[in-house]
């Protein structure tokens, strides 16, 4: 009995430590019909409600993908269930006086599949190219090491506030970002592997040192990295950079779990275009929950990394890049 209880508790803790695997949204429609409401019209109403749920997801979380969504909206409508993990009818009501069938559905959206479709749709709008699309990235997680508040000095001068950070790259971020970029059909190259190829011009340590002192790279670090990537025999087209700032944990009043906020700022530099920024995200905050502060932090980093990467890719594909 004791073992069974311990096993149950362990399973619950494991499940709580896992972020949501799909986005859940509701779709609400009023489907007009003539005569009698038959099975075909009911099925059509359900499909329309599912599409409405996807539209709500795009509008709320994938605004950069709106143009690509419109390009393939007909394809999605025709194969709606292929882009959903599940769907449930919450309510349905037939108004015989007005010949309207009202449906409310909740769906779980297969985000990776839809994002891959959006990216491909965007690419098909760009001129044909035989080049493989390579991307590398350096994203650092930061935790506040010290803070100097802004204040007026006794001499009457104004002293600006300053933060110093403890920064590092993390597996949670690297794996999550790499998965999103790969799903969008980019070839992802580990930045550390490019250090030697660029003869040290791209140096991950320099990125970390810069982000410990401020919110952007120094001109030297950025210039050297772009120059090194551009000079490769097989050049890397894009360099993604940014920070994920971890705040202090607290207790979530609703669930009793620990929660950790993470604020994200990121951008993608086009190596061929002198390192110009072609996509940017943030600052935007995400919350991770977990049974311990460490689990909550890791969940927050993973969620923030996935959403950040999806936003960046959405902007690239909307520009047919």
mmCIF file of C-alpha atoms in Angstrom, residues 15-275:
data_model
loop_
_atom_site.group_PDB
_atom_site.id
_atom_site.type_symbol
_atom_site.label_atom_id
_atom_site.label_comp_id
_atom_site.label_asym_id
_atom_site.label_seq_id
_atom_site.Cartn_x
_atom_site.Cartn_y
_atom_site.Cartn_z
ATOM 1 C CA UNK A 15 3.286 14.842 -14.897
ATOM 2 C CA UNK A 16 3.320 18.212 -13.152
ATOM 3 C CA UNK A 17 6.907 18.756 -14.247
ATOM 4 C CA UNK A 18 5.987 18.412 -17.914
ATOM 5 C CA UNK A 19 4.873 21.478 -19.894
ATOM 6 C CA UNK A 20 1.750 21.278 -22.002
ATOM 7 C CA UNK A 21 2.334 19.483 -25.283
ATOM 8 C CA UNK A 22 -0.466 21.203 -27.167
ATOM 9 C CA UNK A 23 -2.332 24.481 -27.221
ATOM 10 C CA UNK A 24 -6.007 24.256 -26.266
ATOM 11 C CA UNK A 25 -8.446 26.748 -27.776
ATOM 12 C CA UNK A 26 -12.190 27.112 -28.202
ATOM 13 C CA UNK A 27 -14.075 27.682 -31.420
ATOM 14 C CA UNK A 28 -17.593 29.100 -31.490
ATOM 15 C CA UNK A 29 -19.773 29.285 -34.604
ATOM 16 C CA UNK A 30 -23.404 29.657 -35.609
ATOM 17 C CA UNK A 31 -23.965 27.555 -38.688
ATOM 18 C CA UNK A 32 -26.978 28.510 -40.839
ATOM 19 C CA UNK A 33 -28.967 25.712 -42.450
ATOM 20 C CA UNK A 34 -32.096 25.357 -44.515
ATOM 21 C CA UNK A 35 -34.851 22.873 -43.973
ATOM 22 C CA UNK A 36 -33.794 20.096 -41.590
ATOM 23 C CA UNK A 37 -30.400 19.953 -39.867
ATOM 24 C CA UNK A 38 -28.832 16.762 -41.243
ATOM 25 C CA UNK A 39 -25.641 14.886 -40.393
ATOM 26 C CA UNK A 40 -23.639 16.524 -43.186
ATOM 27 C CA UNK A 41 -24.481 19.999 -41.953
ATOM 28 C CA UNK A 42 -23.649 19.013 -38.388
ATOM 29 C CA UNK A 43 -20.242 17.754 -39.545
ATOM 30 C CA UNK A 44 -19.675 20.981 -41.452
ATOM 31 C CA UNK A 45 -20.539 23.010 -38.341
ATOM 32 C CA UNK A 46 -18.072 21.023 -36.245
ATOM 33 C CA UNK A 47 -15.345 21.566 -38.853
ATOM 34 C CA UNK A 48 -16.044 25.307 -38.893
ATOM 35 C CA UNK A 49 -15.797 25.461 -35.093
ATOM 36 C CA UNK A 50 -12.457 23.657 -35.209
ATOM 37 C CA UNK A 51 -11.169 26.119 -37.783
ATOM 38 C CA UNK A 52 -12.356 29.012 -35.605
ATOM 39 C CA UNK A 53 -10.301 27.594 -32.742
ATOM 40 C CA UNK A 54 -7.204 27.504 -34.940
ATOM 41 C CA UNK A 55 -7.905 31.079 -36.055
ATOM 42 C CA UNK A 56 -8.052 32.125 -32.396
ATOM 43 C CA UNK A 57 -4.706 30.418 -31.750
ATOM 44 C CA UNK A 58 -3.099 32.194 -34.698
ATOM 45 C CA UNK A 59 -4.492 35.567 -33.640
ATOM 46 C CA UNK A 60 -3.351 35.223 -30.040
ATOM 47 C CA UNK A 61 0.011 33.462 -30.290
ATOM 48 C CA UNK A 62 1.109 33.400 -33.943
ATOM 49 C CA UNK A 63 0.354 36.880 -35.239
ATOM 50 C CA UNK A 64 3.448 36.799 -37.452
ATOM 51 C CA UNK A 65 2.003 33.742 -39.199
ATOM 52 C CA UNK A 66 -1.297 35.357 -40.178
ATOM 53 C CA UNK A 67 -0.299 35.841 -43.818
ATOM 54 C CA UNK A 68 0.937 32.247 -44.112
ATOM 55 C CA UNK A 69 -2.211 30.959 -42.429
ATOM 56 C CA UNK A 70 -4.346 32.710 -45.024
ATOM 57 C CA UNK A 71 -2.288 31.068 -47.786
ATOM 58 C CA UNK A 72 -3.161 27.555 -46.625
ATOM 59 C CA UNK A 73 -6.476 28.148 -44.874
ATOM 60 C CA UNK A 74 -8.321 26.118 -47.509
ATOM 61 C CA UNK A 75 -5.932 23.191 -47.098
ATOM 62 C CA UNK A 76 -6.357 23.260 -43.335
ATOM 63 C CA UNK A 77 -10.150 23.446 -43.641
ATOM 64 C CA UNK A 78 -10.199 20.398 -45.918
ATOM 65 C CA UNK A 79 -8.005 18.347 -43.567
ATOM 66 C CA UNK A 80 -8.833 19.953 -40.239
ATOM 67 C CA UNK A 81 -8.437 16.850 -38.062
ATOM 68 C CA UNK A 82 -4.877 16.312 -39.330
ATOM 69 C CA UNK A 83 -3.818 19.431 -37.401
ATOM 70 C CA UNK A 84 -5.554 18.573 -34.134
ATOM 71 C CA UNK A 85 -4.558 16.141 -31.410
ATOM 72 C CA UNK A 86 -8.138 15.918 -30.179
ATOM 73 C CA UNK A 87 -11.404 17.840 -30.124
ATOM 74 C CA UNK A 88 -14.424 17.917 -27.834
ATOM 75 C CA UNK A 89 -17.909 19.353 -28.334
ATOM 76 C CA UNK A 90 -18.566 21.517 -25.281
ATOM 77 C CA UNK A 91 -22.069 22.538 -26.260
ATOM 78 C CA UNK A 92 -24.427 22.493 -29.226
ATOM 79 C CA UNK A 93 -27.832 24.054 -29.691
ATOM 80 C CA UNK A 94 -30.232 24.081 -32.610
ATOM 81 C CA UNK A 95 -32.315 27.245 -33.042
ATOM 82 C CA UNK A 96 -35.131 26.067 -35.287
ATOM 83 C CA UNK A 97 -36.766 29.498 -35.415
ATOM 84 C CA UNK A 98 -33.695 31.105 -37.030
ATOM 85 C CA UNK A 99 -32.313 27.924 -38.629
ATOM 86 C CA UNK A 100 -28.990 28.304 -36.788
ATOM 87 C CA UNK A 101 -26.887 25.536 -35.245
ATOM 88 C CA UNK A 102 -24.607 26.925 -32.506
ATOM 89 C CA UNK A 103 -21.516 24.875 -31.663
ATOM 90 C CA UNK A 104 -18.771 25.395 -29.084
ATOM 91 C CA UNK A 105 -15.742 23.115 -29.396
ATOM 92 C CA UNK A 106 -12.463 22.801 -27.531
ATOM 93 C CA UNK A 107 -9.504 21.524 -29.552
ATOM 94 C CA UNK A 108 -5.883 20.622 -28.850
ATOM 95 C CA UNK A 109 -3.769 22.046 -31.655
ATOM 96 C CA UNK A 110 -0.755 20.244 -33.072
ATOM 97 C CA UNK A 111 1.462 23.322 -32.975
ATOM 98 C CA UNK A 112 4.664 21.860 -34.507
ATOM 99 C CA UNK A 113 2.777 20.497 -37.513
ATOM 100 C CA UNK A 114 0.942 23.741 -38.202
ATOM 101 C CA UNK A 115 4.073 25.863 -37.748
ATOM 102 C CA UNK A 116 5.941 23.662 -40.218
ATOM 103 C CA UNK A 117 3.092 24.101 -42.702
ATOM 104 C CA UNK A 118 3.144 27.882 -42.233
ATOM 105 C CA UNK A 119 6.895 28.053 -42.785
ATOM 106 C CA UNK A 120 6.695 25.962 -45.929
ATOM 107 C CA UNK A 121 3.854 28.127 -47.253
ATOM 108 C CA UNK A 122 5.955 31.242 -46.722
ATOM 109 C CA UNK A 123 8.961 29.749 -48.436
ATOM 110 C CA UNK A 124 6.946 28.821 -51.481
ATOM 111 C CA UNK A 125 6.251 32.526 -51.978
ATOM 112 C CA UNK A 126 9.973 33.329 -52.216
ATOM 113 C CA UNK A 127 12.121 32.932 -55.356
ATOM 114 C CA UNK A 128 13.387 29.396 -55.857
ATOM 115 C CA UNK A 129 16.784 28.734 -54.281
ATOM 116 C CA UNK A 130 18.974 25.665 -54.239
ATOM 117 C CA UNK A 131 20.779 26.822 -51.098
ATOM 118 C CA UNK A 132 20.363 24.953 -47.842
ATOM 119 C CA UNK A 133 19.197 27.236 -45.051
ATOM 120 C CA UNK A 134 21.681 27.123 -42.161
ATOM 121 C CA UNK A 135 21.076 28.785 -38.805
ATOM 122 C CA UNK A 136 23.054 28.904 -35.587
ATOM 123 C CA UNK A 137 22.162 30.511 -32.290
ATOM 124 C CA UNK A 138 23.441 31.609 -28.917
ATOM 125 C CA UNK A 139 20.741 32.131 -26.305
ATOM 126 C CA UNK A 140 21.763 32.621 -22.697
ATOM 127 C CA UNK A 141 19.733 32.161 -19.540
ATOM 128 C CA UNK A 142 20.420 34.898 -16.996
ATOM 129 C CA UNK A 143 19.784 35.210 -13.287
ATOM 130 C CA UNK A 144 20.303 38.472 -11.459
ATOM 131 C CA UNK A 145 23.619 38.586 -9.581
ATOM 132 C CA UNK A 146 23.403 42.175 -8.280
ATOM 133 C CA UNK A 147 21.342 45.298 -8.771
ATOM 134 C CA UNK A 148 22.197 48.975 -8.259
ATOM 135 C CA UNK A 149 19.065 51.095 -8.077
ATOM 136 C CA UNK A 150 18.907 54.436 -9.880
ATOM 137 C CA UNK A 151 19.243 57.356 -7.466
ATOM 138 C CA UNK A 152 20.273 60.966 -6.990
ATOM 139 C CA UNK A 153 23.679 61.322 -5.323
ATOM 140 C CA UNK A 154 24.502 63.714 -2.504
ATOM 141 C CA UNK A 155 26.396 65.826 -5.059
ATOM 142 C CA UNK A 156 23.201 66.313 -7.029
ATOM 143 C CA UNK A 157 24.135 63.943 -9.855
ATOM 144 C CA UNK A 158 21.887 61.188 -11.157
ATOM 145 C CA UNK A 159 23.291 57.658 -10.933
ATOM 146 C CA UNK A 160 21.770 55.216 -13.401
ATOM 147 C CA UNK A 161 20.578 51.830 -12.204
ATOM 148 C CA UNK A 162 22.642 48.846 -13.288
ATOM 149 C CA UNK A 163 22.166 45.084 -13.226
ATOM 150 C CA UNK A 164 24.829 42.428 -13.393
ATOM 151 C CA UNK A 165 23.904 38.899 -14.363
ATOM 152 C CA UNK A 166 25.035 35.332 -14.051
ATOM 153 C CA UNK A 167 24.642 34.007 -17.584
ATOM 154 C CA UNK A 168 25.016 30.585 -19.150
ATOM 155 C CA UNK A 169 23.764 28.491 -22.035
ATOM 156 C CA UNK A 170 21.379 25.677 -21.024
ATOM 157 C CA UNK A 171 20.314 22.356 -22.506
ATOM 158 C CA UNK A 172 16.618 23.175 -21.954
ATOM 159 C CA UNK A 173 16.884 26.244 -24.166
ATOM 160 C CA UNK A 174 19.218 24.760 -26.779
ATOM 161 C CA UNK A 175 17.108 21.637 -27.298
ATOM 162 C CA UNK A 176 13.801 23.533 -27.433
ATOM 163 C CA UNK A 177 15.068 26.167 -29.881
ATOM 164 C CA UNK A 178 16.833 23.613 -32.061
ATOM 165 C CA UNK A 179 13.672 21.520 -32.319
ATOM 166 C CA UNK A 180 11.573 24.487 -33.497
ATOM 167 C CA UNK A 181 14.170 25.614 -36.040
ATOM 168 C CA UNK A 182 14.597 22.058 -37.347
ATOM 169 C CA UNK A 183 10.834 21.575 -37.641
ATOM 170 C CA UNK A 184 10.803 24.707 -39.811
ATOM 171 C CA UNK A 185 13.265 22.981 -42.176
ATOM 172 C CA UNK A 186 16.365 24.937 -41.201
ATOM 173 C CA UNK A 187 19.672 23.135 -40.752
ATOM 174 C CA UNK A 188 20.695 23.925 -37.165
ATOM 175 C CA UNK A 189 24.416 24.168 -36.446
ATOM 176 C CA UNK A 190 25.688 24.150 -32.856
ATOM 177 C CA UNK A 191 27.448 27.492 -32.317
ATOM 178 C CA UNK A 192 30.227 25.821 -30.318
ATOM 179 C CA UNK A 193 31.090 23.689 -33.358
ATOM 180 C CA UNK A 194 31.606 26.834 -35.420
ATOM 181 C CA UNK A 195 34.161 28.401 -33.094
ATOM 182 C CA UNK A 196 37.065 26.556 -34.650
ATOM 183 C CA UNK A 197 35.762 26.922 -38.212
ATOM 184 C CA UNK A 198 35.502 30.697 -37.781
ATOM 185 C CA UNK A 199 38.956 30.783 -36.159
ATOM 186 C CA UNK A 200 37.479 32.078 -32.943
ATOM 187 C CA UNK A 201 35.590 34.979 -34.501
ATOM 188 C CA UNK A 202 32.392 33.427 -33.211
ATOM 189 C CA UNK A 203 33.137 32.774 -29.548
ATOM 190 C CA UNK A 204 30.268 31.667 -27.303
ATOM 191 C CA UNK A 205 32.182 32.808 -24.217
ATOM 192 C CA UNK A 206 32.222 36.374 -25.569
ATOM 193 C CA UNK A 207 28.439 36.234 -25.954
ATOM 194 C CA UNK A 208 28.038 35.101 -22.351
ATOM 195 C CA UNK A 209 30.408 37.806 -21.047
ATOM 196 C CA UNK A 210 28.582 40.525 -22.989
ATOM 197 C CA UNK A 211 25.173 39.424 -21.757
ATOM 198 C CA UNK A 212 26.416 39.343 -18.160
ATOM 199 C CA UNK A 213 27.142 43.058 -18.449
ATOM 200 C CA UNK A 214 24.267 44.287 -20.602
ATOM 201 C CA UNK A 215 21.247 43.505 -22.738
ATOM 202 C CA UNK A 216 23.018 43.347 -26.102
ATOM 203 C CA UNK A 217 26.260 42.196 -27.649
ATOM 204 C CA UNK A 218 29.146 44.603 -27.969
ATOM 205 C CA UNK A 219 29.780 45.807 -31.528
ATOM 206 C CA UNK A 220 33.048 43.824 -31.579
ATOM 207 C CA UNK A 221 31.450 40.523 -30.591
ATOM 208 C CA UNK A 222 28.631 40.950 -33.096
ATOM 209 C CA UNK A 223 30.887 42.116 -35.934
ATOM 210 C CA UNK A 224 33.397 39.302 -35.439
ATOM 211 C CA UNK A 225 30.681 36.631 -35.270
ATOM 212 C CA UNK A 226 28.959 37.844 -38.442
ATOM 213 C CA UNK A 227 32.273 38.161 -40.273
ATOM 214 C CA UNK A 228 33.325 34.671 -39.217
ATOM 215 C CA UNK A 229 30.049 33.079 -40.337
ATOM 216 C CA UNK A 230 30.080 34.951 -43.645
ATOM 217 C CA UNK A 231 33.639 33.797 -44.346
ATOM 218 C CA UNK A 232 32.887 30.074 -44.040
ATOM 219 C CA UNK A 233 33.292 27.918 -47.126
ATOM 220 C CA UNK A 234 29.668 26.868 -46.635
ATOM 221 C CA UNK A 235 28.258 30.050 -45.045
ATOM 222 C CA UNK A 236 25.665 30.091 -42.268
ATOM 223 C CA UNK A 237 22.890 32.474 -43.310
ATOM 224 C CA UNK A 238 21.369 33.304 -39.943
ATOM 225 C CA UNK A 239 22.562 33.959 -36.402
ATOM 226 C CA UNK A 240 19.910 34.010 -33.663
ATOM 227 C CA UNK A 241 20.828 35.675 -30.376
ATOM 228 C CA UNK A 242 19.091 36.699 -27.183
ATOM 229 C CA UNK A 243 18.495 36.368 -23.460
ATOM 230 C CA UNK A 244 16.060 34.555 -21.202
ATOM 231 C CA UNK A 245 15.971 36.339 -17.842
ATOM 232 C CA UNK A 246 14.896 34.159 -14.921
ATOM 233 C CA UNK A 247 13.071 35.919 -12.086
ATOM 234 C CA UNK A 248 12.656 34.721 -8.508
ATOM 235 C CA UNK A 249 10.286 31.855 -7.825
ATOM 236 C CA UNK A 250 7.039 32.184 -5.910
ATOM 237 C CA UNK A 251 4.015 30.024 -5.151
ATOM 238 C CA UNK A 252 1.093 29.895 -7.561
ATOM 239 C CA UNK A 253 -2.053 30.602 -5.548
ATOM 240 C CA UNK A 254 -4.302 28.536 -7.826
ATOM 241 C CA UNK A 255 -2.298 25.293 -7.975
ATOM 242 C CA UNK A 256 0.050 25.525 -5.002
ATOM 243 C CA UNK A 257 2.970 24.785 -7.328
ATOM 244 C CA UNK A 258 6.101 26.847 -7.617
ATOM 245 C CA UNK A 259 6.096 29.339 -10.473
ATOM 246 C CA UNK A 260 9.021 31.044 -12.180
ATOM 247 C CA UNK A 261 8.717 33.950 -14.669
ATOM 248 C CA UNK A 262 11.132 34.145 -17.595
ATOM 249 C CA UNK A 263 11.410 37.266 -19.754
ATOM 250 C CA UNK A 264 12.637 36.757 -23.319
ATOM 251 C CA UNK A 265 14.307 39.102 -25.793
ATOM 252 C CA UNK A 266 15.695 37.731 -29.063
ATOM 253 C CA UNK A 267 16.473 38.504 -32.684
ATOM 254 C CA UNK A 268 17.794 36.905 -35.843
ATOM 255 C CA UNK A 269 20.648 38.515 -37.755
ATOM 256 C CA UNK A 270 21.022 38.032 -41.505
ATOM 257 C CA UNK A 271 24.687 37.220 -42.026
ATOM 258 C CA UNK A 272 24.586 38.027 -45.747
ATOM 259 C CA UNK A 273 23.092 41.455 -45.077
ATOM 260 C CA UNK A 274 25.833 42.723 -42.743
ATOM 261 C CA UNK A 275 24.157 41.302 -39.666
#
